[in-house]
XYZ file of C-alpha atoms in Angstrom:
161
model
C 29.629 48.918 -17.563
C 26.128 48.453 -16.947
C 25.809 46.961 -20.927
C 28.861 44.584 -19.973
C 27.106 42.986 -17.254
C 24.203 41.924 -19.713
C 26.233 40.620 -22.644
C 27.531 38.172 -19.688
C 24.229 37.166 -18.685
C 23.111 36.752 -22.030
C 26.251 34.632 -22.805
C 25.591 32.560 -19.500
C 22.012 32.101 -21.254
C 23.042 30.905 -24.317
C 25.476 28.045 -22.270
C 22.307 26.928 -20.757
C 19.366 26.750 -23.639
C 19.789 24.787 -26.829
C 19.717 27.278 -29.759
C 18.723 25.358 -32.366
C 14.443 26.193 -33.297
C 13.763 22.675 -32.749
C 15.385 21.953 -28.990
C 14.303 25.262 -28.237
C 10.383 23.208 -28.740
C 11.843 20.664 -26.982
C 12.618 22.399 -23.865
C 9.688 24.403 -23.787
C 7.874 20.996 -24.548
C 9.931 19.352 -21.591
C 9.000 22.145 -19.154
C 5.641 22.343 -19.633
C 4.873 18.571 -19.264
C 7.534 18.179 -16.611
C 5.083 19.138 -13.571
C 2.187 16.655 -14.709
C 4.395 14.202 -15.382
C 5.748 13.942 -11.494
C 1.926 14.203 -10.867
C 0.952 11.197 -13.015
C 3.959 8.896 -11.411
C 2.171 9.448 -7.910
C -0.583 6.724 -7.756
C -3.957 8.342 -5.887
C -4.148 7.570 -2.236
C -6.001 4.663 -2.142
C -8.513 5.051 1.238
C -7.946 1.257 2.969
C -10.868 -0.206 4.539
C -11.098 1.188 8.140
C -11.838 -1.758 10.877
C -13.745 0.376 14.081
C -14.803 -2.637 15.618
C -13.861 -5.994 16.632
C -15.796 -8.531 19.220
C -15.562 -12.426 19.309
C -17.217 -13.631 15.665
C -17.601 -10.632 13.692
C -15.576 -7.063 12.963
C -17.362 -3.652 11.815
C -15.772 -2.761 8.686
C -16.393 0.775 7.117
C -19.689 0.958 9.313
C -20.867 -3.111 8.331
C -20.589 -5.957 10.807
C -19.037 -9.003 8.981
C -19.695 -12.049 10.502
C -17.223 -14.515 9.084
C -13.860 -14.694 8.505
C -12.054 -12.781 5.492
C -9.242 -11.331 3.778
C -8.612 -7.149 2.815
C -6.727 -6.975 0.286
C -3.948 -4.179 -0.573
C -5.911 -2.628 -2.838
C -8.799 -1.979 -0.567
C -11.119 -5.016 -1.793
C -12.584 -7.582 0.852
C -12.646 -11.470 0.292
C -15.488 -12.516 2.287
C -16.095 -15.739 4.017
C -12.861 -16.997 3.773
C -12.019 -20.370 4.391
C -8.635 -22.417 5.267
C -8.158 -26.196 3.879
C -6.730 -27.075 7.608
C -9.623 -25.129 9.440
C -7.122 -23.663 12.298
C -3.934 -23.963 10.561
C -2.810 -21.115 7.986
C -1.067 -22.133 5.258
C 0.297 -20.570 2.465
C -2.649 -21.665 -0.398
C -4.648 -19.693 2.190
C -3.578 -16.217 1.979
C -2.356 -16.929 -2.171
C -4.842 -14.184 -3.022
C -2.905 -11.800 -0.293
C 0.480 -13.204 -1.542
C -0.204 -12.438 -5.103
C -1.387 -9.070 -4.542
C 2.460 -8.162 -3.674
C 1.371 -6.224 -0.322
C 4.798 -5.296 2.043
C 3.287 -6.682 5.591
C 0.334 -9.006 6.243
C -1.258 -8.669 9.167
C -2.838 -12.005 10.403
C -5.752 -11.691 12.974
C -5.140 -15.413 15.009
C -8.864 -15.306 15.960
C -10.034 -13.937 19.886
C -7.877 -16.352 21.629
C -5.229 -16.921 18.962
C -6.281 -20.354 18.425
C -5.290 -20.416 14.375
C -1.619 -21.768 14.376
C 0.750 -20.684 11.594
C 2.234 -23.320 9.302
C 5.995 -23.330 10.209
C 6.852 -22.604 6.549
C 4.546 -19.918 6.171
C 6.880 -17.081 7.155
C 10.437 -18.754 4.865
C 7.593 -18.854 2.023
C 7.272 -15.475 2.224
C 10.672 -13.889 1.347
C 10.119 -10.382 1.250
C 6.578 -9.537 2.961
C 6.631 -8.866 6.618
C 4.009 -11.319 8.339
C 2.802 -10.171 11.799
C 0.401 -12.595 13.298
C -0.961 -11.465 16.710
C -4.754 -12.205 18.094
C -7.502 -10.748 16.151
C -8.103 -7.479 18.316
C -4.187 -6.538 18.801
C -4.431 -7.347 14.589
C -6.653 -5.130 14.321
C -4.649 -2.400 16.386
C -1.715 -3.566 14.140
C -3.695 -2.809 11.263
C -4.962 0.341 12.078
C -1.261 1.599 12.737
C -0.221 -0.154 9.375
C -2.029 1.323 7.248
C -1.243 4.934 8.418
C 1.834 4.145 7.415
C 3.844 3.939 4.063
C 3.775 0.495 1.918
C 0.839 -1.677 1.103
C -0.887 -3.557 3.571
C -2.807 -7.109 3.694
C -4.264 -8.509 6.346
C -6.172 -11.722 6.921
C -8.741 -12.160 10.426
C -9.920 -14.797 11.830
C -12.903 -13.986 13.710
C -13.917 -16.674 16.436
C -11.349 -18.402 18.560
């Protein structure tokens, strides 16, 4: 009986693997890779800039006091003195750097006293990211939180008023 029970469980076997030499490759092949393959798929964790300061004019980023306005872009990169055509009105030229880089939310710092309006197209223009526009120190808190979480994140701070 004991010889009865194996013949099934070889049986079962042969259902399962391919018999021919060359799918028998193939499925050792397939296993082998299949591990670093799931691996590859999973892009590193990118490390976001981390903002650990923020007074009236200039924000501490990753240890360095910037002192004007700019943009940090999903990937991690920093657009430095950035500049809007209407001053203290954002429109969507602005952030087309931010826009292009396909992030999920953009966080918009509004400046100290939230004193940079919002063109009233901006947020119709921008069909599937999340825009959250608060003033710059709740941004920052917004940001902070964001970026903790899953799904790329842009952000854009005015730094004055």
């Amino acid at each position: 009986s004991h010889h009865h029970a194996f013949y099934i469980k070889t049986k079962q076997m042969q259902r399962t693997i391919p018999q021919t030499p060359s799918c028998w490759l193939k499925f050792i092949f397939a296993s082998c890779l299949k591990p670093f393959d799931v691996q590859g798929m999973i892009p590193p964790m990118k490390t976001m800039p981390q903002i650990t300061h923020y007074q009236f004019g200039r924000i501490e980023i990753d240890g360095r006091w910037i002192h004007a306005d700019l943009i940090i872009l999903p990937d991690g990169r920093l657009k430095e003195n950035w500049r809007r055509d209407q001053g203290h009105l954002l429109e969507y030229s602005d952030i087309l750097p931010l826009i292009n880089a396909g992030p999920d939310i953009i966080i918009v710092g509004t400046g100290a006293y939230g004193r940079m309006d919002m063109d009233s197209r901006l947020i119709s223009q921008l069909s599937d990211i999340k825009l959250v526009a608060l003033a710059s120190l709740q941004a920052v808190t917004e940001y902070r939180n964001a970026i903790k979480r899953p799904g790329s994140v842009g952000a854009c701070f005015h730094l004055t008023c």
